Short mmCIF file of C-alpha atoms and ligand atoms in Angstrom, two decimals:
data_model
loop_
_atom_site.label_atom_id
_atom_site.label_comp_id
_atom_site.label_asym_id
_atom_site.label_seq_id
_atom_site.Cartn_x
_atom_site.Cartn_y
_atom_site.Cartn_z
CA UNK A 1 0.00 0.00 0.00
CA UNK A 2 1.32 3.51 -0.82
CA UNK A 3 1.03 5.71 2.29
CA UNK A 4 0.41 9.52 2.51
CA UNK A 5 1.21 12.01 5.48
CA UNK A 6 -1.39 14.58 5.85
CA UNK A 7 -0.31 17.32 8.26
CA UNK A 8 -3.29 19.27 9.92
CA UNK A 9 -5.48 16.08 9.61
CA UNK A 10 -7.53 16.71 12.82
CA UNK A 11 -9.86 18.89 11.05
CA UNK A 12 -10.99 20.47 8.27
CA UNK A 13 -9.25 20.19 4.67
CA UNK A 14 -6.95 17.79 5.62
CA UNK A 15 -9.51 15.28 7.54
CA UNK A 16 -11.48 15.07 3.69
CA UNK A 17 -7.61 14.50 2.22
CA UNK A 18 -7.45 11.62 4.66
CA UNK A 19 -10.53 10.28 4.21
CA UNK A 20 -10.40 10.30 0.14
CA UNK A 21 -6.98 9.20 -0.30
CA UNK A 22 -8.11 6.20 2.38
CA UNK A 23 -11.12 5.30 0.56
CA UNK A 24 -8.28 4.90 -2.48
CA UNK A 25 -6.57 2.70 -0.77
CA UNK A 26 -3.70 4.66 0.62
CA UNK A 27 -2.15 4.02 4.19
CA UNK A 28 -2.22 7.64 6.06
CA UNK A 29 0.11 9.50 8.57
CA UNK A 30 -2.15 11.64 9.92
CA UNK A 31 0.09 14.46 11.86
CA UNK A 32 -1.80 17.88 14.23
CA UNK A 33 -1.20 18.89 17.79
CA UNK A 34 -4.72 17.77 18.27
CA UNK A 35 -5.17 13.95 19.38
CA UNK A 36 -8.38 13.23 19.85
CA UNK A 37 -9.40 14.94 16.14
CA UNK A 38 -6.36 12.85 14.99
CA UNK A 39 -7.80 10.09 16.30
CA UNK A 40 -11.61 10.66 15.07
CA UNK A 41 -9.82 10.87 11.20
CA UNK A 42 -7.91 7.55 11.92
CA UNK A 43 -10.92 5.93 12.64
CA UNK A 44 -12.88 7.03 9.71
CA UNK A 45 -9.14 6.07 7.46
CA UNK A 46 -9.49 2.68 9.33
CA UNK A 47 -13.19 2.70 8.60
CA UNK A 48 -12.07 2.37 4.78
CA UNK A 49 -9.62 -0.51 5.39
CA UNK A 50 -6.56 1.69 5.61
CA UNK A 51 -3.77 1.85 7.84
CA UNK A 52 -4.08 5.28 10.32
CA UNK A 53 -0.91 5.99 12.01
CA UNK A 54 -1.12 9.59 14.22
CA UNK A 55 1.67 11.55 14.79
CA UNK A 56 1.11 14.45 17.46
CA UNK A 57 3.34 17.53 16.90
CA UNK A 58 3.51 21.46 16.76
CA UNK A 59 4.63 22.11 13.46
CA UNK A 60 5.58 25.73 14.15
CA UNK A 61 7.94 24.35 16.68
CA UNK A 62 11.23 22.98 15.07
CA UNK A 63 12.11 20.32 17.87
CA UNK A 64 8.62 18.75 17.89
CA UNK A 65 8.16 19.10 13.94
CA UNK A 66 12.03 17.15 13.57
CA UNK A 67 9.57 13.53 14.43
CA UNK A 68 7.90 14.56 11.48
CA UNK A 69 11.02 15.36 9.23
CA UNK A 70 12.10 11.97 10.40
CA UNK A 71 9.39 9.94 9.72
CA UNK A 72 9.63 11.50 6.08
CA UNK A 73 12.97 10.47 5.74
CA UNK A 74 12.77 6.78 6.78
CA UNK A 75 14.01 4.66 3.93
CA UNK A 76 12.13 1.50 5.61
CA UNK A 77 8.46 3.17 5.95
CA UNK A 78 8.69 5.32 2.40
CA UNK A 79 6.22 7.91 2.75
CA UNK A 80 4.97 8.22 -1.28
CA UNK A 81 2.74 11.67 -0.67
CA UNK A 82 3.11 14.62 1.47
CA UNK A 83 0.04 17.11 1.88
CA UNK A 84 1.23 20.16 3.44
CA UNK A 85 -2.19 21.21 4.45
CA UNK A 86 -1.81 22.88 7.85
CA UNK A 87 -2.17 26.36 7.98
CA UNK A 88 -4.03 28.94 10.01
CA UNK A 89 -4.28 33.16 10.03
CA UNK A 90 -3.17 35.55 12.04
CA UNK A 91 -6.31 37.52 11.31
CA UNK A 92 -5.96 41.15 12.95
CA UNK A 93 -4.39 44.16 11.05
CA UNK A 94 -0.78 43.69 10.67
CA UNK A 95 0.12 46.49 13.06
CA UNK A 96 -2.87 45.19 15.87
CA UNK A 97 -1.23 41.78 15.54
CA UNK A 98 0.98 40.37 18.06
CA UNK A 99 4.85 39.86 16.64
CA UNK A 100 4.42 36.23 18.23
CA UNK A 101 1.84 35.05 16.93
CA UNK A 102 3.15 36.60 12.98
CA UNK A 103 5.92 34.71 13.87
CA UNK A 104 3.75 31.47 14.31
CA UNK A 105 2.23 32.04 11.25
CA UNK A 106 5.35 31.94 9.14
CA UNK A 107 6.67 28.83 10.95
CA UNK A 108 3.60 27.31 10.36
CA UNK A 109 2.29 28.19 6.91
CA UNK A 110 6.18 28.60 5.38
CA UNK A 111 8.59 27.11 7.57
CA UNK A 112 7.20 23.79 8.10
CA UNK A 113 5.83 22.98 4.05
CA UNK A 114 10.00 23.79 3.50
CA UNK A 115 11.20 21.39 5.88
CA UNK A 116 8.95 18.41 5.72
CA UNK A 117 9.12 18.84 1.62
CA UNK A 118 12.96 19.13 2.44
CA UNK A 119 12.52 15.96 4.02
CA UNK A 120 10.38 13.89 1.83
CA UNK A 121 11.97 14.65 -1.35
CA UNK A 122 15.27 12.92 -1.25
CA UNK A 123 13.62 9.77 -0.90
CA UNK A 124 10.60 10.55 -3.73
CA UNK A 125 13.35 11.30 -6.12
CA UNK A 126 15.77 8.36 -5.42
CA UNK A 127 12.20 5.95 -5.62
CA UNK A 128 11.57 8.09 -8.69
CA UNK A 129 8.33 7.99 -7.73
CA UNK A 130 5.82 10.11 -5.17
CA UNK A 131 4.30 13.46 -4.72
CA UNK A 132 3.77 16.83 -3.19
CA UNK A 133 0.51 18.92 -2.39
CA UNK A 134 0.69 22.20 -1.20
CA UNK A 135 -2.01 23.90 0.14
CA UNK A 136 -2.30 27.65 -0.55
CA UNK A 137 -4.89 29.88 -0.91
CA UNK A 138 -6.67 31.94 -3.85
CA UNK A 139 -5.70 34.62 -1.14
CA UNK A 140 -1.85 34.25 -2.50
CA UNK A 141 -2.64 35.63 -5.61
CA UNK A 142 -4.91 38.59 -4.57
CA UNK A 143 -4.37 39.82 -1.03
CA UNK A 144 -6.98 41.97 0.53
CA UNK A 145 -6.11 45.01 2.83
CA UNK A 146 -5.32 43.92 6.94
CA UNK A 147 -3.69 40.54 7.41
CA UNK A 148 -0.57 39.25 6.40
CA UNK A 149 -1.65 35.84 6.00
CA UNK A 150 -1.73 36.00 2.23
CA UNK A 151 1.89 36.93 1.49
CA UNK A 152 2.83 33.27 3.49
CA UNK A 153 0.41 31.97 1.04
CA UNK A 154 1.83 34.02 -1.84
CA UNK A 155 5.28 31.93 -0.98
CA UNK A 156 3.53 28.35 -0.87
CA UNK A 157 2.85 29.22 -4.98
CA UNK A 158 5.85 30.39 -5.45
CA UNK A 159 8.06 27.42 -3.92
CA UNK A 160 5.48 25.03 -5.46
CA UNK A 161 6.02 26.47 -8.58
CA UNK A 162 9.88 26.40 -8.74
CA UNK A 163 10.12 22.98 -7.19
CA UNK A 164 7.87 21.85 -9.80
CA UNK A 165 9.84 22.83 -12.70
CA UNK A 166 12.71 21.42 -11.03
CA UNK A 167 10.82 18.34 -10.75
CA UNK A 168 10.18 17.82 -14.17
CA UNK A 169 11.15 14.45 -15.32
CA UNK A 170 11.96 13.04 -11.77
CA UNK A 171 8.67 11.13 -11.22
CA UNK A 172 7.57 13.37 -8.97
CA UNK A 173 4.96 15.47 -8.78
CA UNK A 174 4.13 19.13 -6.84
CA UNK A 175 0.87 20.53 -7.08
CA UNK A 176 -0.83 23.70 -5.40
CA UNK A 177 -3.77 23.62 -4.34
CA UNK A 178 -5.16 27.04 -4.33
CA UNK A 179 -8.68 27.60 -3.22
CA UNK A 180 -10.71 30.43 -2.28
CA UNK A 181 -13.63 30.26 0.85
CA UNK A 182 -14.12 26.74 1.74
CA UNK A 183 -16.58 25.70 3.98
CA UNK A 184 -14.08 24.55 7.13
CA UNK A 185 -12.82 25.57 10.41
CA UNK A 186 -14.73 28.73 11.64
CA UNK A 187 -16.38 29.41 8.71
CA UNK A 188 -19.93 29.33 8.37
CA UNK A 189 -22.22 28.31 5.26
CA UNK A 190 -24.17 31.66 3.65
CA UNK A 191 -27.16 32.16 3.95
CA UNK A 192 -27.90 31.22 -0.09
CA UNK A 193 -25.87 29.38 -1.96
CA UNK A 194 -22.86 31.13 -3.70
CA UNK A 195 -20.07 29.61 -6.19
CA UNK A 196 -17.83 31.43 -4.09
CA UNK A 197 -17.80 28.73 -1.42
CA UNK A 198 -16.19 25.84 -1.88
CA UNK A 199 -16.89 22.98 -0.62
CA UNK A 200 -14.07 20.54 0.90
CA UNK A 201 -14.73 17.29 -0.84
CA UNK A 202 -14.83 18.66 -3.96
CA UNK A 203 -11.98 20.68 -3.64
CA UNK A 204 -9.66 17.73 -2.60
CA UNK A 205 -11.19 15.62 -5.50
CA UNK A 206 -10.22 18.04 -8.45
CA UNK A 207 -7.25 18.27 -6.56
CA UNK A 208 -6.02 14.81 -6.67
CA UNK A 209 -7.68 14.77 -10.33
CA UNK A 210 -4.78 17.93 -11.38
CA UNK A 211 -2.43 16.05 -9.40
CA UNK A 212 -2.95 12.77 -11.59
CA UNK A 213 -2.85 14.80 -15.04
CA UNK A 214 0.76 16.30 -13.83
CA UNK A 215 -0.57 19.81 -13.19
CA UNK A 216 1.48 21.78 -11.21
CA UNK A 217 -1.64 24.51 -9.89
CA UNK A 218 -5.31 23.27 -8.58
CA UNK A 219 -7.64 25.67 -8.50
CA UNK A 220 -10.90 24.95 -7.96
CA UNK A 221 -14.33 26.55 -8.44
CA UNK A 222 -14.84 28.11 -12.01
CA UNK A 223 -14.88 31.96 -10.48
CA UNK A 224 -11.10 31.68 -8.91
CA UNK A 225 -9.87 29.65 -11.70
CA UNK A 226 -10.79 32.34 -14.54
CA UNK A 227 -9.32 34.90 -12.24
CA UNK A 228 -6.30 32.90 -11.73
CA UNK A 229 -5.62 31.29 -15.14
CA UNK A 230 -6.02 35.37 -16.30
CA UNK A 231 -3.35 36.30 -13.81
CA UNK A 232 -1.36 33.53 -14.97
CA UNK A 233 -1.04 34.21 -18.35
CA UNK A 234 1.97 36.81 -18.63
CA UNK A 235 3.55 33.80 -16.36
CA UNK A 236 2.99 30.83 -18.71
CA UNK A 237 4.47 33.19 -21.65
CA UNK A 238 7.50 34.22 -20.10
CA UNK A 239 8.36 29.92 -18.83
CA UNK A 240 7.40 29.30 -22.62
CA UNK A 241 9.90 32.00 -23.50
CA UNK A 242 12.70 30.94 -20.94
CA UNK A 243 12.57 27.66 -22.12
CA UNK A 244 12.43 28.26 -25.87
CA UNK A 245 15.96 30.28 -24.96
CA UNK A 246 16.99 26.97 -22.87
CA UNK A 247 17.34 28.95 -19.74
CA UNK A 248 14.25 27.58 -17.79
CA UNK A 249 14.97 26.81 -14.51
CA UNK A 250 14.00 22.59 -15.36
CA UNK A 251 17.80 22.68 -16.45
CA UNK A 252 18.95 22.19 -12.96
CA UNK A 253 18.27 18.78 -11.50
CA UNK A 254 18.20 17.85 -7.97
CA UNK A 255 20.43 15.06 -6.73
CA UNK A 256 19.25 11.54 -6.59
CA UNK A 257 20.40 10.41 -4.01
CA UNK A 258 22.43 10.47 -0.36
CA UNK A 259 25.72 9.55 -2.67
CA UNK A 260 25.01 13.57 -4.62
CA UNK A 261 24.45 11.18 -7.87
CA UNK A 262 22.53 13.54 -10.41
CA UNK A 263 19.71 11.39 -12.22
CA UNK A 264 18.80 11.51 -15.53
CA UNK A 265 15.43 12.49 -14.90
CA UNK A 266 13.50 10.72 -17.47
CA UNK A 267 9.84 8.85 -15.47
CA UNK A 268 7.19 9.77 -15.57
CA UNK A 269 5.40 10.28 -12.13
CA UNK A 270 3.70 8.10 -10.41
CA UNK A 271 1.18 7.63 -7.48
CA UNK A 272 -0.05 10.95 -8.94
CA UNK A 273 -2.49 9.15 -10.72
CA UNK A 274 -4.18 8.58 -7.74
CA UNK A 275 -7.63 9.67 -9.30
N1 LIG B 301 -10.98 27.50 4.89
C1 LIG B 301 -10.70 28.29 3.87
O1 LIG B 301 -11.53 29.08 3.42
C2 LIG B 301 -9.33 28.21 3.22
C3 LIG B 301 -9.15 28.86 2.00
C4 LIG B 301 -7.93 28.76 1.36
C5 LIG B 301 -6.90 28.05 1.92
N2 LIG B 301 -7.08 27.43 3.13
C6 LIG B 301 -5.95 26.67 3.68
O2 LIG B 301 -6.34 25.31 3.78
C7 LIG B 301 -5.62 24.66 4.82
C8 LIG B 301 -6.60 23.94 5.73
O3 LIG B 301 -7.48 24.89 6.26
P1 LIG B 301 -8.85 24.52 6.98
O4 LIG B 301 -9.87 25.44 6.44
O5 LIG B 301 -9.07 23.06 6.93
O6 LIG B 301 -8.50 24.99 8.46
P2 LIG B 301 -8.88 24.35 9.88
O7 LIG B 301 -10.18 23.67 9.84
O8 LIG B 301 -8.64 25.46 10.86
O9 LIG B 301 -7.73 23.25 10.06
C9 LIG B 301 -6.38 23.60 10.15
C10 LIG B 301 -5.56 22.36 10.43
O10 LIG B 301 -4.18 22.76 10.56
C11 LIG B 301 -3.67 22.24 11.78
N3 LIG B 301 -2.66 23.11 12.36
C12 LIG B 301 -2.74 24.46 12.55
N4 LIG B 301 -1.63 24.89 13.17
C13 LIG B 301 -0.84 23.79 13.38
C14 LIG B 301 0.43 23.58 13.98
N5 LIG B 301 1.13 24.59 14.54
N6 LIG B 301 0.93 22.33 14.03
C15 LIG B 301 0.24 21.29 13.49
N7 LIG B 301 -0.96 21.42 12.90
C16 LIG B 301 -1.50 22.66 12.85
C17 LIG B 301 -4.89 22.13 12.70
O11 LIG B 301 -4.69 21.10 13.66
P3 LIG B 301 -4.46 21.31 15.24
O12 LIG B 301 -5.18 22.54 15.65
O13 LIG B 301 -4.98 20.02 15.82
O14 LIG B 301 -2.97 21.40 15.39
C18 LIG B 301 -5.97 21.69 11.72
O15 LIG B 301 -5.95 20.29 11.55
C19 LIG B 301 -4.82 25.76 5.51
O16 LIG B 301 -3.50 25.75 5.02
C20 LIG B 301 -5.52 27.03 5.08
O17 LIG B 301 -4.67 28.14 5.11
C21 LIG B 301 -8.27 27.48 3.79
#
């Protein structure tokens, strides 16, 4: 059985990535500071015949998130997908907000997707096989005036889409998964129905879907995605461009393995056909 670490599995977004990559067939690490909503998700991953192991840790603390950077890296229990889903905001104005809890924010929403993808990838590309998800936010690409939670999102797109070109060719895969209001954690449903709320299942489906078709961005819900895919544009021209000129950044490969071998990237990826 391929297995999948979800971080921020006890709730929200990354209980419905548990849940759907379980009912696939997938063995989960399911990895939040909260146990008892880690253990409700491993018995609904156990509920689909799957294997539920919880790991409890503080991702915005470096000594408790190094369990999770080592369970990544174990050669003997291969971890084959990382979601970096956890994530919260530091919602207050900027200047209102405590330096503290900014702090948090960034080790959370930055720091820890760059060291647990630091950790899983040596192992992905030596396998030549496995794959990344990256949860950001449609907030990334448009912040709105008062927090700063969008610029850590703004970074999750951008490292997502530089690893993935670097990628290329290695059998693995990176995805973002960028999505706008979703119907989790202290949000509440409108009072009429609105395309601008997503809602969770859905959003990790087309998710996985991108993910199995090698796309690099998810975004779901046909508002963000025109808004998006418009933004995008002057971006896909100037790749197209920097490749054409054989300067795009897929030129410079990422080492193999623990001996600093470079591959020959040449597979095509795999477990991201998980749809
Ligand atoms: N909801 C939206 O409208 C929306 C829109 C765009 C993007 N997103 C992004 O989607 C992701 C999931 O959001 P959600 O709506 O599902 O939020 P949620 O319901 O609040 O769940 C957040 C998850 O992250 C975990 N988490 C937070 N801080 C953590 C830490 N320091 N260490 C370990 N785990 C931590 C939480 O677990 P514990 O509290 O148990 O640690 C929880 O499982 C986030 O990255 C969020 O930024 C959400």
């Amino acid at each position: 059985m391929p297995t999948a670490l979800v971080t921020g599995a006890s709730r929200g977004l990354g209980a419905v990535f548990a849940d759907r990559l379980a009912r696939r067939g997938i063995d989960l690490v399911l990895v939040a500071r909260d146990r008892a909503g880690l253990e409700r998700t491993a018995a609904t991953v156990r509920g689909h015949g799957a294997v539920a192991e919880v790991l409890v840790a503080d991702l915005a603390d470096p000594a408790a998130r190094a369990a999770v950077e080592l369970r990544l890296s174990d050669a003997d229990r291969p971890v084959d997908m990382l979601v970096n889903n956890a994530g919260f905001e530091v919602s207050d104005e900027f200047v209102n907000s405590e330096l503290r809890d900014l702090q948090t924010q960034i080790d959370t929403n930055i720091s820890a997707v760059m060291s647990l993808t630091h950790s899983a990838l040596p192992g992905m590309i030596a396998r030549g096989s496995g794959s990344v998800i990256n949860v950001a936010s449609f907030a990334g690409y448009l912040p709105s005036p008062g927090s700063s939670y969008a610029s850590t999102k703004a970074w999750v797109l951008a490292f997502t889409d530089t690893m993935a070109a670097s990628l290329a060719g290695s059998g693995v895969g990176m995805i973002a998964l960028c999505p706008g209001r979703m119907l989790t954690g202290k949000h509440k449903a409108p009072d009429s129905p609105s395309p601008l709320w997503l809602e969770p299942t859905t959003v990790v489906e087309q998710c996985l879907r991108d993910l199995g078709r090698g796309r690099t961005l998810c975004t779901p819900g046909w508002i963000y995605r025109t808004v998006v895919g418009t933004l995008e544009m002057p971006r896909r021209s100037l790749r197209a461009a920097a490749k054409l000129a054989g300067r795009g950044r897929t030129q410079q490969r990422p080492k193999a393995d623990a001996q600093g071998d470079t591959q020959s990237f040449t597979r095509s990826p795999s477990l991201n056909g998980v749809a």
